[in-house]
């Protein structure tokens, strides 16, 4: 029985393997003839870096600077994927609040190490109804980084395609024209509430589950609503200009990021081999103790303890090797610099308005916050009141 147990332990230490593929999940396409009034616009929030949720086995291969830059990159890539689907209205990466988006997508990066990408995605609409919350994972092979085999797309494009497919299938299954019209109206009134809550709050009601419904509608010729619509058009135009920043950033990041992930993939493979060897040694050490295959128990214990140590130290060894890799460090610095350029400060923007010229400065998020304050001032001046403090 002991011999059988020894053999079982030895085999279990060698039998686990990860199946990888270079195939990419195809993206579903909906009916391209959907009337414009039936298209839902999508707002994508900047993804959370998820640094507090990194798995212990991958902490040593997670670089905070890279992860922060990835938040912009994956948000843009998802928006690009959804836009190419042809089943939605305008898809934008939004640096601020998503409450007034027809459909809002929020996400957290849980793992990204060159071999695997894992993220948690939550999709909801303007009524507060959560469509779904789900974790997505994609594991790639070394061939995904082979220049001769690489397609002109991200190595993890299949993951983004699955998100797009799930969103489309949910909409097709659960959304009829009446629901879509209601969501679009709620989004419009939510936007209006941000500028004139005392006026537009009475049009909406929220139940205990946080679901918003329309109590009544303002008149179609309501002058305040017309002003709000004008403000919203300006806001959308500004957000559209921000898409250029995210697009340029993704374009500049693509090459160093791909190379960084290729190098990271190689180090992950080394880490997996170290940990697999350590697990095998630990199993054999335990088997030796159980079967009396060595002269003294203390020596077998030494095998076990050293193997446990190797399991924990493998990540540190790999990260040390990664830090000494000149090419990896160069890519890391490139990505960190690109990420900080968006997080810290971009070129000031000068905007010509009818009554004045304004200059916005700071990061993308800071400039957008300044822009919303300017819109609040414009609206207040139009109605002859003090600006709202909602922003």
PDB file of N, CA and C in Angstrom, residues 230-288:
ATOM      1  N   UNK A 230     -28.215  70.684 -25.083  1.00  0.00           N
ATOM      2  CA  UNK A 230     -27.074  71.392 -25.673  1.00  0.00           C
ATOM      3  C   UNK A 230     -25.807  71.179 -24.875  1.00  0.00           C
ATOM      4  N   UNK A 231     -25.939  71.216 -23.532  1.00  0.00           N
ATOM      5  CA  UNK A 231     -24.785  70.967 -22.658  1.00  0.00           C
ATOM      6  C   UNK A 231     -24.263  69.548 -22.865  1.00  0.00           C
ATOM      7  N   UNK A 232     -25.192  68.602 -22.981  1.00  0.00           N
ATOM      8  CA  UNK A 232     -24.782  67.199 -23.136  1.00  0.00           C
ATOM      9  C   UNK A 232     -24.056  66.987 -24.454  1.00  0.00           C
ATOM     10  N   UNK A 233     -24.513  67.646 -25.513  1.00  0.00           N
ATOM     11  CA  UNK A 233     -23.834  67.535 -26.797  1.00  0.00           C
ATOM     12  C   UNK A 233     -22.402  68.057 -26.701  1.00  0.00           C
ATOM     13  N   UNK A 234     -22.218  69.159 -25.986  1.00  0.00           N
ATOM     14  CA  UNK A 234     -20.863  69.691 -25.793  1.00  0.00           C
ATOM     15  C   UNK A 234     -20.008  68.709 -25.000  1.00  0.00           C
ATOM     16  N   UNK A 235     -20.614  68.110 -23.977  1.00  0.00           N
ATOM     17  CA  UNK A 235     -19.867  67.161 -23.149  1.00  0.00           C
ATOM     18  C   UNK A 235     -19.433  65.957 -23.974  1.00  0.00           C
ATOM     19  N   UNK A 236     -20.336  65.445 -24.797  1.00  0.00           N
ATOM     20  CA  UNK A 236     -19.995  64.296 -25.644  1.00  0.00           C
ATOM     21  C   UNK A 236     -18.896  64.646 -26.638  1.00  0.00           C
ATOM     22  N   UNK A 237     -18.946  65.846 -27.185  1.00  0.00           N
ATOM     23  CA  UNK A 237     -17.911  66.269 -28.129  1.00  0.00           C
ATOM     24  C   UNK A 237     -16.552  66.332 -27.440  1.00  0.00           C
ATOM     25  N   UNK A 238     -16.545  66.805 -26.178  1.00  0.00           N
ATOM     26  CA  UNK A 238     -15.275  66.872 -25.446  1.00  0.00           C
ATOM     27  C   UNK A 238     -14.747  65.461 -25.166  1.00  0.00           C
ATOM     28  N   UNK A 239     -15.633  64.575 -24.728  1.00  0.00           N
ATOM     29  CA  UNK A 239     -15.206  63.196 -24.450  1.00  0.00           C
ATOM     30  C   UNK A 239     -14.692  62.539 -25.721  1.00  0.00           C
ATOM     31  N   UNK A 240     -15.299  62.897 -26.858  1.00  0.00           N
ATOM     32  CA  UNK A 240     -14.819  62.350 -28.131  1.00  0.00           C
ATOM     33  C   UNK A 240     -13.370  62.768 -28.401  1.00  0.00           C
ATOM     34  N   UNK A 241     -13.004  63.999 -28.019  1.00  0.00           N
ATOM     35  CA  UNK A 241     -11.607  64.428 -28.210  1.00  0.00           C
ATOM     36  C   UNK A 241     -10.666  63.637 -27.314  1.00  0.00           C
ATOM     37  N   UNK A 242     -11.172  63.233 -26.126  1.00  0.00           N
ATOM     38  CA  UNK A 242     -10.333  62.443 -25.219  1.00  0.00           C
ATOM     39  C   UNK A 242     -10.011  61.079 -25.814  1.00  0.00           C
ATOM     40  N   UNK A 243     -10.893  60.576 -26.670  1.00  0.00           N
ATOM     41  CA  UNK A 243     -10.641  59.265 -27.272  1.00  0.00           C
ATOM     42  C   UNK A 243      -9.358  59.288 -28.097  1.00  0.00           C
ATOM     43  N   UNK A 244      -9.033  60.458 -28.651  1.00  0.00           N
ATOM     44  CA  UNK A 244      -7.780  60.579 -29.401  1.00  0.00           C
ATOM     45  C   UNK A 244      -6.575  60.358 -28.498  1.00  0.00           C
ATOM     46  N   UNK A 245      -6.658  60.880 -27.251  1.00  0.00           N
ATOM     47  CA  UNK A 245      -5.558  60.680 -26.301  1.00  0.00           C
ATOM     48  C   UNK A 245      -5.392  59.190 -25.994  1.00  0.00           C
ATOM     49  N   UNK A 246      -6.512  58.526 -25.704  1.00  0.00           N
ATOM     50  CA  UNK A 246      -6.433  57.110 -25.373  1.00  0.00           C
ATOM     51  C   UNK A 246      -5.962  56.291 -26.578  1.00  0.00           C
ATOM     52  N   UNK A 247      -6.410  56.663 -27.763  1.00  0.00           N
ATOM     53  CA  UNK A 247      -6.010  55.945 -28.972  1.00  0.00           C
ATOM     54  C   UNK A 247      -4.512  56.116 -29.239  1.00  0.00           C
ATOM     55  N   UNK A 248      -4.016  57.342 -29.119  1.00  0.00           N
ATOM     56  CA  UNK A 248      -2.580  57.589 -29.314  1.00  0.00           C
ATOM     57  C   UNK A 248      -1.754  56.848 -28.275  1.00  0.00           C
ATOM     58  N   UNK A 249      -2.247  56.856 -27.039  1.00  0.00           N
ATOM     59  CA  UNK A 249      -1.545  56.151 -25.965  1.00  0.00           C
ATOM     60  C   UNK A 249      -1.446  54.660 -26.271  1.00  0.00           C
ATOM     61  N   UNK A 250      -2.568  54.055 -26.682  1.00  0.00           N
ATOM     62  CA  UNK A 250      -2.577  52.620 -26.988  1.00  0.00           C
ATOM     63  C   UNK A 250      -1.645  52.305 -28.148  1.00  0.00           C
ATOM     64  N   UNK A 251      -1.614  53.180 -29.137  1.00  0.00           N
ATOM     65  CA  UNK A 251      -0.745  52.961 -30.296  1.00  0.00           C
ATOM     66  C   UNK A 251       0.730  53.012 -29.883  1.00  0.00           C
ATOM     67  N   UNK A 252       1.080  53.972 -29.024  1.00  0.00           N
ATOM     68  CA  UNK A 252       2.466  54.093 -28.573  1.00  0.00           C
ATOM     69  C   UNK A 252       2.853  52.950 -27.630  1.00  0.00           C
ATOM     70  N   UNK A 253       1.884  52.450 -26.896  1.00  0.00           N
ATOM     71  CA  UNK A 253       2.169  51.418 -25.895  1.00  0.00           C
ATOM     72  C   UNK A 253       2.231  50.026 -26.511  1.00  0.00           C
ATOM     73  N   UNK A 254       1.591  49.825 -27.644  1.00  0.00           N
ATOM     74  CA  UNK A 254       1.430  48.474 -28.194  1.00  0.00           C
ATOM     75  C   UNK A 254       2.744  47.725 -28.355  1.00  0.00           C
ATOM     76  N   UNK A 255       3.728  48.337 -28.979  1.00  0.00           N
ATOM     77  CA  UNK A 255       4.975  47.615 -29.264  1.00  0.00           C
ATOM     78  C   UNK A 255       5.776  47.291 -27.995  1.00  0.00           C
ATOM     79  N   UNK A 256       6.081  48.281 -27.133  1.00  0.00           N
ATOM     80  CA  UNK A 256       6.822  47.926 -25.915  1.00  0.00           C
ATOM     81  C   UNK A 256       6.028  47.017 -24.991  1.00  0.00           C
ATOM     82  N   UNK A 257       4.701  47.176 -24.977  1.00  0.00           N
ATOM     83  CA  UNK A 257       3.856  46.349 -24.112  1.00  0.00           C
ATOM     84  C   UNK A 257       3.851  44.897 -24.579  1.00  0.00           C
ATOM     85  N   UNK A 258       3.772  44.691 -25.887  1.00  0.00           N
ATOM     86  CA  UNK A 258       3.804  43.332 -26.429  1.00  0.00           C
ATOM     87  C   UNK A 258       5.134  42.653 -26.111  1.00  0.00           C
ATOM     88  N   UNK A 259       6.233  43.393 -26.278  1.00  0.00           N
ATOM     89  CA  UNK A 259       7.544  42.836 -25.977  1.00  0.00           C
ATOM     90  C   UNK A 259       7.694  42.549 -24.484  1.00  0.00           C
ATOM     91  N   UNK A 260       7.166  43.439 -23.662  1.00  0.00           N
ATOM     92  CA  UNK A 260       7.226  43.228 -22.216  1.00  0.00           C
ATOM     93  C   UNK A 260       6.462  41.963 -21.829  1.00  0.00           C
ATOM     94  N   UNK A 261       5.300  41.781 -22.429  1.00  0.00           N
ATOM     95  CA  UNK A 261       4.509  40.590 -22.109  1.00  0.00           C
ATOM     96  C   UNK A 261       5.187  39.323 -22.610  1.00  0.00           C
ATOM     97  N   UNK A 262       5.877  39.417 -23.744  1.00  0.00           N
ATOM     98  CA  UNK A 262       6.615  38.249 -24.245  1.00  0.00           C
ATOM     99  C   UNK A 262       7.699  37.842 -23.251  1.00  0.00           C
ATOM    100  N   UNK A 263       8.450  38.842 -22.768  1.00  0.00           N
ATOM    101  CA  UNK A 263       9.496  38.558 -21.785  1.00  0.00           C
ATOM    102  C   UNK A 263       8.895  38.061 -20.474  1.00  0.00           C
ATOM    103  N   UNK A 264       7.787  38.654 -20.089  1.00  0.00           N
ATOM    104  CA  UNK A 264       7.113  38.225 -18.872  1.00  0.00           C
ATOM    105  C   UNK A 264       6.640  36.783 -19.010  1.00  0.00           C
ATOM    106  N   UNK A 265       6.152  36.431 -20.202  1.00  0.00           N
ATOM    107  CA  UNK A 265       5.696  35.066 -20.448  1.00  0.00           C
ATOM    108  C   UNK A 265       6.843  34.076 -20.205  1.00  0.00           C
ATOM    109  N   UNK A 266       8.022  34.408 -20.703  1.00  0.00           N
ATOM    110  CA  UNK A 266       9.176  33.524 -20.526  1.00  0.00           C
ATOM    111  C   UNK A 266       9.515  33.355 -19.044  1.00  0.00           C
ATOM    112  N   UNK A 267       9.408  34.441 -18.275  1.00  0.00           N
ATOM    113  CA  UNK A 267       9.723  34.339 -16.852  1.00  0.00           C
ATOM    114  C   UNK A 267       8.649  33.557 -16.106  1.00  0.00           C
ATOM    115  N   UNK A 268       7.400  33.705 -16.533  1.00  0.00           N
ATOM    116  CA  UNK A 268       6.323  32.935 -15.916  1.00  0.00           C
ATOM    117  C   UNK A 268       6.553  31.448 -16.138  1.00  0.00           C
ATOM    118  N   UNK A 269       7.013  31.077 -17.330  1.00  0.00           N
ATOM    119  CA  UNK A 269       7.289  29.670 -17.610  1.00  0.00           C
ATOM    120  C   UNK A 269       8.409  29.145 -16.696  1.00  0.00           C
ATOM    121  N   UNK A 270       9.421  30.001 -16.470  1.00  0.00           N
ATOM    122  CA  UNK A 270      10.499  29.595 -15.564  1.00  0.00           C
ATOM    123  C   UNK A 270       9.968  29.417 -14.144  1.00  0.00           C
ATOM    124  N   UNK A 271       9.127  30.346 -13.716  1.00  0.00           N
ATOM    125  CA  UNK A 271       8.554  30.261 -12.371  1.00  0.00           C
ATOM    126  C   UNK A 271       7.724  28.989 -12.230  1.00  0.00           C
ATOM    127  N   UNK A 272       6.942  28.677 -13.239  1.00  0.00           N
ATOM    128  CA  UNK A 272       6.120  27.468 -13.184  1.00  0.00           C
ATOM    129  C   UNK A 272       6.992  26.217 -13.078  1.00  0.00           C
ATOM    130  N   UNK A 273       8.137  26.217 -13.815  1.00  0.00           N
ATOM    131  CA  UNK A 273       9.029  25.050 -13.742  1.00  0.00           C
ATOM    132  C   UNK A 273       9.652  24.924 -12.355  1.00  0.00           C
ATOM    133  N   UNK A 274      10.073  26.053 -11.788  1.00  0.00           N
ATOM    134  CA  UNK A 274      10.655  26.026 -10.443  1.00  0.00           C
ATOM    135  C   UNK A 274       9.648  25.491  -9.434  1.00  0.00           C
ATOM    136  N   UNK A 275       8.415  26.000  -9.513  1.00  0.00           N
ATOM    137  CA  UNK A 275       7.405  25.583  -8.545  1.00  0.00           C
ATOM    138  C   UNK A 275       6.982  24.133  -8.781  1.00  0.00           C
ATOM    139  N   UNK A 276       6.960  23.698 -10.045  1.00  0.00           N
ATOM    140  CA  UNK A 276       6.622  22.298 -10.319  1.00  0.00           C
ATOM    141  C   UNK A 276       7.692  21.366  -9.762  1.00  0.00           C
ATOM    142  N   UNK A 277       8.966  21.748  -9.936  1.00  0.00           N
ATOM    143  CA  UNK A 277      10.060  20.938  -9.388  1.00  0.00           C
ATOM    144  C   UNK A 277       9.980  20.897  -7.865  1.00  0.00           C
ATOM    145  N   UNK A 278       9.671  22.051  -7.273  1.00  0.00           N
ATOM    146  CA  UNK A 278       9.594  22.110  -5.810  1.00  0.00           C
ATOM    147  C   UNK A 278       8.450  21.245  -5.293  1.00  0.00           C
ATOM    148  N   UNK A 279       7.318  21.282  -5.985  1.00  0.00           N
ATOM    149  CA  UNK A 279       6.186  20.452  -5.562  1.00  0.00           C
ATOM    150  C   UNK A 279       6.531  18.972  -5.689  1.00  0.00           C
ATOM    151  N   UNK A 280       7.228  18.611  -6.784  1.00  0.00           N
ATOM    152  CA  UNK A 280       7.596  17.212  -6.979  1.00  0.00           C
ATOM    153  C   UNK A 280       8.535  16.744  -5.864  1.00  0.00           C
ATOM    154  N   UNK A 281       9.506  17.593  -5.525  1.00  0.00           N
ATOM    155  CA  UNK A 281      10.436  17.230  -4.449  1.00  0.00           C
ATOM    156  C   UNK A 281       9.719  17.093  -3.123  1.00  0.00           C
ATOM    157  N   UNK A 282       8.743  17.978  -2.894  1.00  0.00           N
ATOM    158  CA  UNK A 282       8.007  17.908  -1.638  1.00  0.00           C
ATOM    159  C   UNK A 282       7.199  16.615  -1.552  1.00  0.00           C
ATOM    160  N   UNK A 283       6.526  16.250  -2.670  1.00  0.00           N
ATOM    161  CA  UNK A 283       5.746  15.020  -2.683  1.00  0.00           C
ATOM    162  C   UNK A 283       6.650  13.806  -2.451  1.00  0.00           C
ATOM    163  N   UNK A 284       7.806  13.801  -3.118  1.00  0.00           N
ATOM    164  CA  UNK A 284       8.721  12.672  -2.963  1.00  0.00           C
ATOM    165  C   UNK A 284       9.296  12.613  -1.556  1.00  0.00           C
ATOM    166  N   UNK A 285       9.511  13.773  -0.956  1.00  0.00           N
ATOM    167  CA  UNK A 285       9.997  13.795   0.421  1.00  0.00           C
ATOM    168  C   UNK A 285       8.989  13.216   1.379  1.00  0.00           C
ATOM    169  N   UNK A 286       7.705  13.593   1.188  1.00  0.00           N
ATOM    170  CA  UNK A 286       6.648  13.035   2.030  1.00  0.00           C
ATOM    171  C   UNK A 286       6.550  11.533   1.811  1.00  0.00           C
ATOM    172  N   UNK A 287       6.652  11.106   0.540  1.00  0.00           N
ATOM    173  CA  UNK A 287       6.571   9.679   0.227  1.00  0.00           C
ATOM    174  C   UNK A 287       7.723   8.925   0.881  1.00  0.00           C
ATOM    175  N   UNK A 288       8.896   9.572   0.921  1.00  0.00           N
ATOM    176  CA  UNK A 288      10.060   8.912   1.517  1.00  0.00           C
ATOM    177  C   UNK A 288       9.847   8.682   3.001  1.00  0.00           C
TER     178      UNK A 288
END
